[in-house]
mmCIF file of C-alpha atoms in Angstrom:
data_model
loop_
_atom_site.group_PDB
_atom_site.id
_atom_site.type_symbol
_atom_site.label_atom_id
_atom_site.label_comp_id
_atom_site.label_asym_id
_atom_site.label_seq_id
_atom_site.Cartn_x
_atom_site.Cartn_y
_atom_site.Cartn_z
ATOM 1 C CA MET A 42 -63.815 -39.997 23.726
ATOM 2 C CA LYS A 43 -62.860 -36.667 25.347
ATOM 3 C CA LYS A 44 -59.715 -38.274 26.782
ATOM 4 C CA ARG A 45 -58.727 -39.564 23.328
ATOM 5 C CA ILE A 46 -59.176 -36.118 21.742
ATOM 6 C CA LEU A 47 -57.175 -34.492 24.557
ATOM 7 C CA SER A 48 -54.349 -37.000 24.050
ATOM 8 C CA MET A 49 -54.246 -36.279 20.330
ATOM 9 C CA ILE A 50 -54.066 -32.510 21.001
ATOM 10 C CA LEU A 51 -51.222 -32.940 23.494
ATOM 11 C CA ALA A 52 -49.240 -35.137 21.086
ATOM 12 C CA ALA A 53 -49.634 -32.665 18.241
ATOM 13 C CA THR A 54 -48.537 -29.816 20.530
ATOM 14 C CA MET A 55 -45.360 -31.680 21.514
ATOM 15 C CA VAL A 56 -44.437 -32.375 17.864
ATOM 16 C CA PHE A 57 -44.953 -28.715 16.979
ATOM 17 C CA ALA A 58 -42.806 -27.574 19.910
ATOM 18 C CA LEU A 59 -39.991 -29.935 18.918
ATOM 19 C CA ALA A 60 -40.104 -28.613 15.368
ATOM 20 C CA LEU A 61 -39.826 -25.035 16.609
ATOM 21 C CA THR A 62 -36.837 -25.957 18.790
ATOM 22 C CA GLY A 63 -35.011 -27.457 15.803
ATOM 23 C CA CYS A 64 -35.707 -24.456 13.609
ATOM 24 C CA GLY A 65 -34.561 -21.994 16.254
ATOM 25 C CA SER A 66 -31.100 -23.468 16.782
ATOM 26 C CA ASN A 67 -29.420 -21.619 13.891
ATOM 27 C CA ASP A 68 -27.255 -18.602 14.665
ATOM 28 C CA SER A 69 -28.544 -15.677 12.644
ATOM 29 C CA GLY A 70 -27.307 -12.165 12.028
ATOM 30 C CA ASN A 71 -23.731 -12.956 10.950
ATOM 31 C CA SER A 72 -22.628 -12.243 7.414
ATOM 32 C CA ASP A 73 -19.754 -14.724 7.396
ATOM 33 C CA SER A 74 -20.073 -17.592 4.965
ATOM 34 C CA GLY A 75 -17.381 -19.674 6.585
ATOM 35 C CA SER A 76 -19.064 -20.714 9.830
ATOM 36 C CA GLY A 77 -20.154 -24.155 8.700
ATOM 37 C CA SER A 78 -21.196 -27.209 10.671
ATOM 38 C CA ASP A 79 -17.765 -27.675 12.235
ATOM 39 C CA GLY A 80 -18.338 -24.435 14.179
ATOM 40 C CA GLY A 81 -21.866 -25.414 15.158
ATOM 41 C CA SER A 82 -23.917 -25.199 18.300
ATOM 42 C CA GLU A 83 -22.187 -28.129 20.045
ATOM 43 C CA GLU A 84 -19.055 -25.990 20.398
ATOM 44 C CA LYS A 85 -20.878 -22.907 21.685
ATOM 45 C CA ALA A 86 -20.952 -22.292 25.399
ATOM 46 C CA GLU A 87 -24.091 -21.065 27.092
ATOM 47 C CA SER A 88 -24.533 -17.396 26.273
ATOM 48 C CA ASN A 89 -23.172 -14.963 28.842
ATOM 49 C CA GLY A 90 -25.261 -12.148 27.378
ATOM 50 C CA LYS A 91 -22.335 -10.226 25.886
ATOM 51 C CA LYS A 92 -21.843 -9.518 22.218
ATOM 52 C CA VAL A 93 -18.613 -8.946 20.288
ATOM 53 C CA GLY A 94 -18.486 -7.223 16.920
ATOM 54 C CA VAL A 95 -15.723 -8.507 14.616
ATOM 55 C CA ALA A 96 -14.955 -6.437 11.500
ATOM 56 C CA MET A 97 -12.737 -8.112 8.883
ATOM 57 C CA PRO A 98 -11.536 -6.435 5.657
ATOM 58 C CA THR A 99 -12.305 -8.973 2.927
ATOM 59 C CA GLN A 100 -13.046 -12.560 2.006
ATOM 60 C CA SER A 101 -10.984 -12.280 -1.180
ATOM 61 C CA SER A 102 -7.906 -13.436 0.745
ATOM 62 C CA GLU A 103 -7.882 -16.881 2.313
ATOM 63 C CA ARG A 104 -6.126 -15.716 5.464
ATOM 64 C CA TRP A 105 -8.929 -13.306 6.458
ATOM 65 C CA ILE A 106 -11.516 -16.058 6.089
ATOM 66 C CA LYS A 107 -9.489 -18.251 8.457
ATOM 67 C CA ASP A 108 -9.014 -15.335 10.867
ATOM 68 C CA GLY A 109 -12.738 -14.700 10.998
ATOM 69 C CA GLU A 110 -13.625 -18.364 11.444
ATOM 70 C CA ASN A 111 -11.083 -18.819 14.228
ATOM 71 C CA MET A 112 -12.188 -15.670 16.043
ATOM 72 C CA LYS A 113 -15.886 -16.520 15.875
ATOM 73 C CA LYS A 114 -15.393 -20.109 16.979
ATOM 74 C CA GLN A 115 -13.218 -19.224 19.963
ATOM 75 C CA LEU A 116 -15.408 -16.353 21.151
ATOM 76 C CA GLU A 117 -18.550 -18.468 20.921
ATOM 77 C CA ALA A 118 -16.837 -21.206 22.924
ATOM 78 C CA LEU A 119 -16.558 -18.642 25.745
ATOM 79 C CA GLY A 120 -20.260 -17.837 25.531
ATOM 80 C CA TYR A 121 -20.114 -14.583 23.584
ATOM 81 C CA GLU A 122 -22.507 -13.771 20.776
ATOM 82 C CA VAL A 123 -20.496 -12.783 17.682
ATOM 83 C CA ASP A 124 -21.372 -10.467 14.821
ATOM 84 C CA LEU A 125 -18.739 -11.218 12.163
ATOM 85 C CA GLN A 126 -18.730 -8.895 9.165
ATOM 86 C CA TYR A 127 -16.599 -8.699 6.010
ATOM 87 C CA ALA A 128 -16.414 -5.430 4.054
ATOM 88 C CA GLU A 129 -14.798 -6.689 0.812
ATOM 89 C CA ASP A 130 -12.202 -3.884 0.905
ATOM 90 C CA ASP A 131 -14.956 -1.247 0.761
ATOM 91 C CA ILE A 132 -14.078 1.469 3.277
ATOM 92 C CA GLN A 133 -17.612 2.871 3.464
ATOM 93 C CA ALA A 134 -19.047 -0.618 3.948
ATOM 94 C CA GLN A 135 -16.739 -1.243 6.902
ATOM 95 C CA THR A 136 -17.644 2.125 8.399
ATOM 96 C CA SER A 137 -21.347 1.320 8.078
ATOM 97 C CA GLN A 138 -20.859 -2.119 9.618
ATOM 98 C CA LEU A 139 -19.115 -0.580 12.623
ATOM 99 C CA GLU A 140 -21.784 2.092 13.004
ATOM 100 C CA THR A 141 -24.422 -0.640 13.095
ATOM 101 C CA MET A 142 -22.482 -2.618 15.694
ATOM 102 C CA ILE A 143 -22.154 0.494 17.866
ATOM 103 C CA ALA A 144 -25.875 1.233 17.499
ATOM 104 C CA GLN A 145 -26.589 -2.349 18.595
ATOM 105 C CA GLN A 146 -24.458 -1.684 21.687
ATOM 106 C CA VAL A 147 -21.986 -4.510 21.280
ATOM 107 C CA ASP A 148 -19.765 -4.961 24.331
ATOM 108 C CA CYS A 149 -16.449 -4.997 22.441
ATOM 109 C CA LEU A 150 -15.174 -4.359 18.925
ATOM 110 C CA VAL A 151 -12.385 -6.280 17.167
ATOM 111 C CA ILE A 152 -11.299 -4.510 13.983
ATOM 112 C CA ALA A 153 -8.996 -5.531 11.138
ATOM 113 C CA SER A 154 -9.221 -2.298 9.196
ATOM 114 C CA ILE A 155 -9.158 -1.611 5.477
ATOM 115 C CA ASP A 156 -7.973 1.979 5.942
ATOM 116 C CA SER A 157 -7.708 2.869 9.617
ATOM 117 C CA GLU A 158 -7.406 6.616 8.954
ATOM 118 C CA ALA A 159 -10.928 6.474 7.515
ATOM 119 C CA LEU A 160 -12.284 5.007 10.761
ATOM 120 C CA VAL A 161 -11.288 7.814 13.141
ATOM 121 C CA ASN A 162 -14.800 9.276 13.389
ATOM 122 C CA VAL A 163 -16.569 5.977 13.881
ATOM 123 C CA LEU A 164 -13.994 5.001 16.503
ATOM 124 C CA ASP A 165 -14.812 8.228 18.332
ATOM 125 C CA GLN A 166 -18.424 7.024 18.391
ATOM 126 C CA ALA A 167 -17.291 3.744 19.942
ATOM 127 C CA LYS A 168 -15.347 5.633 22.593
ATOM 128 C CA GLU A 169 -18.359 7.824 23.409
ATOM 129 C CA ALA A 170 -20.435 4.654 23.785
ATOM 130 C CA ASN A 171 -17.788 3.182 26.144
ATOM 131 C CA ILE A 172 -17.157 0.263 23.784
ATOM 132 C CA PRO A 173 -13.571 -1.033 24.060
ATOM 133 C CA VAL A 174 -11.749 -1.510 20.734
ATOM 134 C CA ILE A 175 -9.046 -4.052 19.898
ATOM 135 C CA ALA A 176 -7.065 -3.679 16.689
ATOM 136 C CA TYR A 177 -6.541 -7.017 14.947
ATOM 137 C CA ASP A 178 -3.384 -7.486 12.853
ATOM 138 C CA ARG A 179 -3.633 -3.957 11.396
ATOM 139 C CA LEU A 180 -2.957 -1.075 13.756
ATOM 140 C CA LEU A 181 -5.697 1.538 14.071
ATOM 141 C CA MET A 182 -3.978 4.850 13.412
ATOM 142 C CA SER A 183 -4.612 8.413 14.641
ATOM 143 C CA THR A 184 -7.016 7.496 17.443
ATOM 144 C CA ASP A 185 -7.004 7.099 21.205
ATOM 145 C CA ALA A 186 -10.113 4.896 21.040
ATOM 146 C CA VAL A 187 -8.073 1.689 20.569
ATOM 147 C CA SER A 188 -7.240 -0.195 23.759
ATOM 148 C CA TYR A 189 -5.009 -3.033 22.562
ATOM 149 C CA TYR A 190 -3.443 -4.511 19.463
ATOM 150 C CA ALA A 191 -2.957 -8.181 18.522
ATOM 151 C CA SER A 192 -0.669 -8.934 15.597
ATOM 152 C CA PHE A 193 2.480 -10.609 14.395
ATOM 153 C CA ASP A 194 5.879 -8.968 14.641
ATOM 154 C CA ASN A 195 5.528 -7.149 11.332
ATOM 155 C CA GLU A 196 9.044 -5.775 11.189
ATOM 156 C CA GLY A 197 10.132 -9.309 12.067
ATOM 157 C CA VAL A 198 8.169 -10.600 9.053
ATOM 158 C CA GLY A 199 10.206 -8.290 6.837
ATOM 159 C CA ARG A 200 13.469 -9.344 8.473
ATOM 160 C CA LYS A 201 12.678 -13.005 7.889
ATOM 161 C CA ILE A 202 11.953 -12.334 4.209
ATOM 162 C CA GLY A 203 15.204 -10.404 3.909
ATOM 163 C CA GLU A 204 17.189 -13.043 5.779
ATOM 164 C CA TYR A 205 15.746 -15.793 3.580
ATOM 165 C CA ILE A 206 16.829 -13.931 0.444
ATOM 166 C CA GLU A 207 20.242 -13.247 1.983
ATOM 167 C CA GLU A 208 20.794 -16.932 2.748
ATOM 168 C CA LYS A 209 19.289 -18.609 -0.313
ATOM 169 C CA ALA A 210 20.837 -16.160 -2.785
ATOM 170 C CA GLY A 211 24.188 -16.437 -1.007
ATOM 171 C CA LEU A 212 24.530 -12.674 -0.804
ATOM 172 C CA ALA A 213 27.179 -12.604 1.920
ATOM 173 C CA SER A 214 29.662 -14.468 -0.290
ATOM 174 C CA ALA A 215 28.378 -13.529 -3.749
ATOM 175 C CA THR A 216 30.941 -12.633 -6.396
ATOM 176 C CA GLU A 217 28.424 -11.622 -9.082
ATOM 177 C CA PRO A 218 25.568 -9.114 -8.740
ATOM 178 C CA GLN A 219 21.979 -10.378 -8.732
ATOM 179 C CA THR A 220 18.892 -8.479 -9.852
ATOM 180 C CA ILE A 221 15.940 -7.831 -7.545
ATOM 181 C CA GLU A 222 12.586 -6.066 -7.662
ATOM 182 C CA PHE A 223 10.340 -5.207 -4.713
ATOM 183 C CA PHE A 224 6.585 -5.652 -4.274
ATOM 184 C CA MET A 225 5.541 -4.167 -0.930
ATOM 185 C CA GLY A 226 2.193 -3.860 0.838
ATOM 186 C CA SER A 227 -0.558 -1.262 0.923
ATOM 187 C CA PRO A 228 0.351 2.336 1.840
ATOM 188 C CA ASP A 229 -2.675 2.605 4.150
ATOM 189 C CA ASP A 230 -1.521 -0.405 6.214
ATOM 190 C CA ASN A 231 1.023 0.356 8.946
ATOM 191 C CA ASN A 232 2.116 -3.297 8.867
ATOM 192 C CA ALA A 233 3.375 -2.806 5.303
ATOM 193 C CA VAL A 234 5.584 0.083 6.378
ATOM 194 C CA LEU A 235 7.131 -2.013 9.135
ATOM 195 C CA LEU A 236 7.581 -5.003 6.829
ATOM 196 C CA HIS A 237 9.491 -2.874 4.319
ATOM 197 C CA LYS A 238 11.636 -1.552 7.157
ATOM 198 C CA GLY A 239 12.434 -5.120 8.209
ATOM 199 C CA VAL A 240 13.314 -6.184 4.649
ATOM 200 C CA MET A 241 15.641 -3.233 4.163
ATOM 201 C CA SER A 242 17.321 -3.754 7.523
ATOM 202 C CA VAL A 243 18.790 -6.884 5.913
ATOM 203 C CA LEU A 244 19.039 -6.076 2.196
ATOM 204 C CA GLN A 245 19.955 -2.378 2.073
ATOM 205 C CA LYS A 246 23.664 -3.069 2.528
ATOM 206 C CA TYR A 247 23.641 -5.372 -0.498
ATOM 207 C CA LEU A 248 21.918 -2.708 -2.588
ATOM 208 C CA ASP A 249 24.501 -0.188 -1.404
ATOM 209 C CA ASN A 250 27.517 -2.364 -2.293
ATOM 210 C CA GLY A 251 26.144 -3.538 -5.644
ATOM 211 C CA THR A 252 25.596 -7.184 -4.710
ATOM 212 C CA LEU A 253 21.904 -6.579 -5.405
ATOM 213 C CA VAL A 254 20.860 -4.499 -8.401
ATOM 214 C CA CYS A 255 17.334 -3.135 -8.711
ATOM 215 C CA LYS A 256 17.176 -2.131 -12.371
ATOM 216 C CA SER A 257 13.884 -0.234 -11.996
ATOM 217 C CA GLY A 258 15.421 1.816 -9.192
ATOM 218 C CA ARG A 259 12.247 1.320 -7.139
ATOM 219 C CA THR A 260 13.356 0.403 -3.623
ATOM 220 C CA SER A 261 11.668 2.908 -1.284
ATOM 221 C CA PHE A 262 8.355 2.042 0.336
ATOM 222 C CA GLU A 263 6.632 4.852 -1.549
ATOM 223 C CA ASP A 264 7.868 3.452 -4.870
ATOM 224 C CA THR A 265 7.116 -0.204 -4.164
ATOM 225 C CA CYS A 266 3.859 -0.157 -2.161
ATOM 226 C CA ILE A 267 0.746 -1.668 -3.764
ATOM 227 C CA LEU A 268 -2.645 -0.280 -2.755
ATOM 228 C CA ARG A 269 -5.037 -2.741 -1.077
ATOM 229 C CA TRP A 270 -2.488 -5.541 -1.514
ATOM 230 C CA SER A 271 -3.748 -5.996 -5.090
ATOM 231 C CA GLN A 272 -2.581 -9.117 -6.927
ATOM 232 C CA GLU A 273 -3.562 -7.540 -10.238
ATOM 233 C CA THR A 274 -1.411 -4.466 -9.589
ATOM 234 C CA ALA A 275 1.540 -6.652 -8.586
ATOM 235 C CA GLN A 276 1.210 -8.568 -11.860
ATOM 236 C CA GLN A 277 1.002 -5.350 -13.869
ATOM 237 C CA ASN A 278 4.038 -3.904 -12.072
ATOM 238 C CA CYS A 279 6.029 -7.065 -12.740
ATOM 239 C CA GLU A 280 5.021 -7.073 -16.413
ATOM 240 C CA ASN A 281 6.189 -3.467 -16.688
ATOM 241 C CA PHE A 282 9.509 -4.249 -14.997
ATOM 242 C CA LEU A 283 10.166 -7.247 -17.246
ATOM 243 C CA THR A 284 9.358 -5.273 -20.385
ATOM 244 C CA GLY A 285 11.164 -2.113 -19.393
ATOM 245 C CA PHE A 286 14.272 -3.387 -17.622
ATOM 246 C CA TYR A 287 14.754 -7.113 -18.191
ATOM 247 C CA ALA A 288 14.509 -7.597 -21.934
ATOM 248 C CA GLU A 289 18.211 -8.486 -22.006
ATOM 249 C CA ASP A 290 18.757 -9.609 -18.406
ATOM 250 C CA ASP A 291 17.046 -12.100 -16.115
ATOM 251 C CA LEU A 292 15.193 -11.124 -12.956
ATOM 252 C CA ASP A 293 16.830 -13.150 -10.175
ATOM 253 C CA ILE A 294 14.774 -12.210 -7.107
ATOM 254 C CA ALA A 295 11.216 -10.973 -6.591
ATOM 255 C CA CYS A 296 10.955 -9.692 -3.023
ATOM 256 C CA SER A 297 7.209 -10.005 -2.466
ATOM 257 C CA ALA A 298 5.401 -9.098 0.746
ATOM 258 C CA PHE A 299 2.289 -11.217 0.107
ATOM 259 C CA ASP A 300 1.340 -14.554 -1.435
ATOM 260 C CA GLY A 301 -1.187 -12.796 -3.669
ATOM 261 C CA PHE A 302 1.654 -10.726 -5.130
ATOM 262 C CA ALA A 303 3.595 -13.926 -5.764
ATOM 263 C CA TYR A 304 0.683 -15.287 -7.832
ATOM 264 C CA GLY A 305 0.685 -12.134 -9.954
ATOM 265 C CA ILE A 306 4.475 -12.256 -10.328
ATOM 266 C CA LYS A 307 4.251 -15.881 -11.433
ATOM 267 C CA ALA A 308 1.696 -14.986 -14.121
ATOM 268 C CA ALA A 309 3.846 -12.102 -15.355
ATOM 269 C CA LEU A 310 6.941 -14.305 -15.547
ATOM 270 C CA GLU A 311 5.110 -17.011 -17.464
ATOM 271 C CA GLY A 312 3.811 -14.380 -19.864
ATOM 272 C CA ALA A 313 7.383 -13.219 -20.444
ATOM 273 C CA GLY A 314 8.566 -16.748 -21.251
ATOM 274 C CA TYR A 315 10.167 -17.733 -17.940
ATOM 275 C CA LYS A 316 9.851 -21.425 -17.086
ATOM 276 C CA VAL A 317 9.931 -23.055 -13.665
ATOM 277 C CA GLY A 318 13.246 -24.797 -13.178
ATOM 278 C CA THR A 319 15.019 -22.726 -15.828
ATOM 279 C CA LYS A 320 16.322 -19.436 -14.414
ATOM 280 C CA TRP A 321 13.105 -19.029 -12.445
ATOM 281 C CA PRO A 322 13.510 -16.221 -9.872
ATOM 282 C CA LEU A 323 13.465 -16.632 -6.117
ATOM 283 C CA ILE A 324 9.993 -15.415 -5.084
ATOM 284 C CA THR A 325 8.972 -14.684 -1.488
ATOM 285 C CA GLY A 326 5.543 -14.228 0.060
ATOM 286 C CA GLN A 327 3.515 -13.912 3.231
ATOM 287 C CA ASP A 328 0.525 -15.708 4.817
ATOM 288 C CA ALA A 329 1.209 -19.321 3.765
ATOM 289 C CA GLU A 330 -2.039 -19.542 1.822
ATOM 290 C CA VAL A 331 -2.804 -23.071 0.709
ATOM 291 C CA MET A 332 -2.229 -22.112 -2.945
ATOM 292 C CA ALA A 333 1.140 -20.627 -2.013
ATOM 293 C CA VAL A 334 2.167 -23.851 -0.294
ATOM 294 C CA LYS A 335 1.161 -25.796 -3.407
ATOM 295 C CA ASN A 336 3.199 -23.418 -5.569
ATOM 296 C CA ILE A 337 6.192 -23.795 -3.258
ATOM 297 C CA ILE A 338 6.035 -27.572 -3.585
ATOM 298 C CA GLU A 339 5.791 -27.240 -7.382
ATOM 299 C CA GLY A 340 8.608 -24.674 -7.527
ATOM 300 C CA SER A 341 6.848 -21.551 -8.825
ATOM 301 C CA GLN A 342 7.142 -19.798 -5.454
ATOM 302 C CA THR A 343 10.144 -20.176 -3.177
ATOM 303 C CA GLN A 344 9.110 -19.046 0.284
ATOM 304 C CA THR A 345 6.293 -17.597 2.368
ATOM 305 C CA ILE A 346 5.805 -16.408 5.925
ATOM 306 C CA PHE A 347 3.625 -18.725 7.987
ATOM 307 C CA LYS A 348 1.450 -16.878 10.483
ATOM 308 C CA ASP A 349 -0.711 -19.172 12.572
ATOM 309 C CA THR A 350 -4.058 -17.355 12.489
ATOM 310 C CA GLY A 351 -5.448 -19.739 15.095
ATOM 311 C CA LEU A 352 -2.797 -18.551 17.539
ATOM 312 C CA LEU A 353 -3.370 -14.897 16.689
ATOM 313 C CA ALA A 354 -7.126 -15.310 17.149
ATOM 314 C CA GLU A 355 -6.487 -17.022 20.483
ATOM 315 C CA LYS A 356 -4.376 -14.109 21.731
ATOM 316 C CA CYS A 357 -6.982 -11.597 20.576
ATOM 317 C CA VAL A 358 -9.789 -13.564 22.212
ATOM 318 C CA THR A 359 -7.924 -13.504 25.542
ATOM 319 C CA MET A 360 -7.715 -9.717 25.156
ATOM 320 C CA VAL A 361 -11.478 -9.525 24.580
ATOM 321 C CA GLN A 362 -12.138 -11.728 27.586
ATOM 322 C CA ALA A 363 -9.834 -9.700 29.822
ATOM 323 C CA VAL A 364 -11.386 -6.404 28.746
ATOM 324 C CA LEU A 365 -14.923 -7.648 29.327
ATOM 325 C CA GLU A 366 -14.045 -9.210 32.679
ATOM 326 C CA GLY A 367 -12.126 -6.179 33.902
ATOM 327 C CA THR A 368 -8.683 -7.810 34.030
ATOM 328 C CA GLU A 369 -5.372 -7.062 32.294
ATOM 329 C CA PRO A 370 -4.656 -8.936 29.036
ATOM 330 C CA GLU A 371 -1.292 -10.507 28.235
ATOM 331 C CA ILE A 372 0.984 -7.949 26.534
ATOM 332 C CA ASN A 373 4.547 -8.358 25.227
ATOM 333 C CA ASP A 374 5.181 -4.988 23.550
ATOM 334 C CA THR A 375 4.573 -1.501 24.939
ATOM 335 C CA GLU A 376 6.959 0.502 22.746
ATOM 336 C CA THR A 377 6.720 -0.337 19.044
ATOM 337 C CA TYR A 378 3.202 0.506 17.908
ATOM 338 C CA ASP A 379 2.744 4.280 18.069
ATOM 339 C CA ASN A 380 -0.373 5.185 16.088
ATOM 340 C CA GLY A 381 0.332 8.906 16.120
ATOM 341 C CA VAL A 382 -1.824 9.554 19.172
ATOM 342 C CA LYS A 383 -0.758 6.856 21.610
ATOM 343 C CA VAL A 384 1.508 3.846 21.916
ATOM 344 C CA VAL A 385 -0.892 0.916 21.776
ATOM 345 C CA PRO A 386 -0.140 -2.001 24.148
ATOM 346 C CA SER A 387 0.317 -5.056 21.949
ATOM 347 C CA TYR A 388 0.748 -8.796 21.836
ATOM 348 C CA LEU A 389 2.972 -9.866 18.950
ATOM 349 C CA CYS A 390 3.039 -13.454 17.718
ATOM 350 C CA GLU A 391 6.196 -14.828 16.095
ATOM 351 C CA PRO A 392 6.144 -15.408 12.306
ATOM 352 C CA VAL A 393 7.975 -18.376 10.743
ATOM 353 C CA SER A 394 9.594 -18.709 7.317
ATOM 354 C CA LEU A 395 8.196 -21.616 5.285
ATOM 355 C CA ASP A 396 9.667 -23.264 2.194
ATOM 356 C CA LYS A 397 9.854 -26.675 0.523
ATOM 357 C CA ASP A 398 12.105 -28.016 3.277
ATOM 358 C CA ASN A 399 9.858 -27.361 6.273
ATOM 359 C CA TYR A 400 6.273 -27.027 4.995
ATOM 360 C CA LYS A 401 5.299 -30.519 6.170
ATOM 361 C CA GLU A 402 6.380 -29.790 9.722
ATOM 362 C CA LEU A 403 4.703 -26.384 9.836
ATOM 363 C CA VAL A 404 1.365 -26.913 8.114
ATOM 364 C CA ILE A 405 0.795 -30.666 7.619
ATOM 365 C CA GLU A 406 1.987 -32.260 10.841
ATOM 366 C CA SER A 407 0.445 -29.407 12.827
ATOM 367 C CA GLY A 408 -2.941 -30.045 11.184
ATOM 368 C CA TYR A 409 -3.148 -26.524 9.749
ATOM 369 C CA TYR A 410 -3.683 -28.036 6.280
ATOM 370 C CA THR A 411 -4.107 -31.572 4.980
ATOM 371 C CA GLU A 412 -2.298 -33.021 1.985
ATOM 372 C CA ALA A 413 -5.666 -33.028 0.215
ATOM 373 C CA ASP A 414 -6.130 -29.293 0.936
ATOM 374 C CA ILE A 415 -2.867 -28.562 -0.833
ATOM 375 C CA GLU A 416 -3.411 -30.992 -3.695
ATOM 376 C CA ASN A 417 -6.880 -29.578 -4.433
ATOM 377 C CA ALA A 418 -5.925 -25.893 -4.115
ATOM 378 C CA GLU A 419 -6.874 -23.756 -7.116
#
């Protein structure tokens, strides 16, 4: 009888232990909502005891969600614990998130800033705590606390947008002027400054010789930048341009620095009576969001810049690994990215122009999106 009771106790203990093991397998402490089952425990390496804090600006843009997912997945595959946080474009929230990560003594910080000038003090705290900092896609300005920078060639992004407009609008051989308006990125993002520089390196000569006419007169970065890359502001700006300057003339080209701007421009054009296929302007973009690709196929957007966030995350992860293992990361630029205090060693990935002619090759055949992703985009 005693043996039977002992056996029953042992069996119950084993069942309880198995239940605890199953419940304890979830990764807690991360705020990201995008780390679903496909990034689960089977892909995580055994923990090496080091923790990486990843601060992303917002989940309101598809590209930042993909960046965060890619970063987390790749770091966990190397055995790092990851604290992935999104600040929803709230500067104070991002500051608080970073302060918490520093207090928790993470081993490395990866930061895609909302407003890098606002992070100078918290970055000083990271430096005092001997926590290395890597800037992700947005350069951290006015600080010597940043060790490396991983991004795309942002001036190159602007050049590719300008070159696309130059080619598709036939500017080099044009005999009639064409109208253009500019929608550039956020003034607190150094990438936006470089992008505008790249665009103008191609298009300024056509503005100077009258081949391109900007009826609003807004061509400088200061006049065309849109705070926080706001789609709503881009739409409002476009509505104002159409009402104020294009009541009698058509807008031929909308030089947009972001897919979100292109969505706002599309809405403004539709509100003004423009119809796709009938004098619809050439509209550019950036990030190759799935909705942008769908719009390109349907004709309401003309072009976007494809930036493979998986590749960018991979390059950043190798930087993290090198820093934490005491080796030198791969760098391909040591001159361009001066943040006002230091020139930050950088790795720049190459952007690619995407339109209706090459989208299948770039995002379908590569597996970046599926046909169903595009078809179901909203």
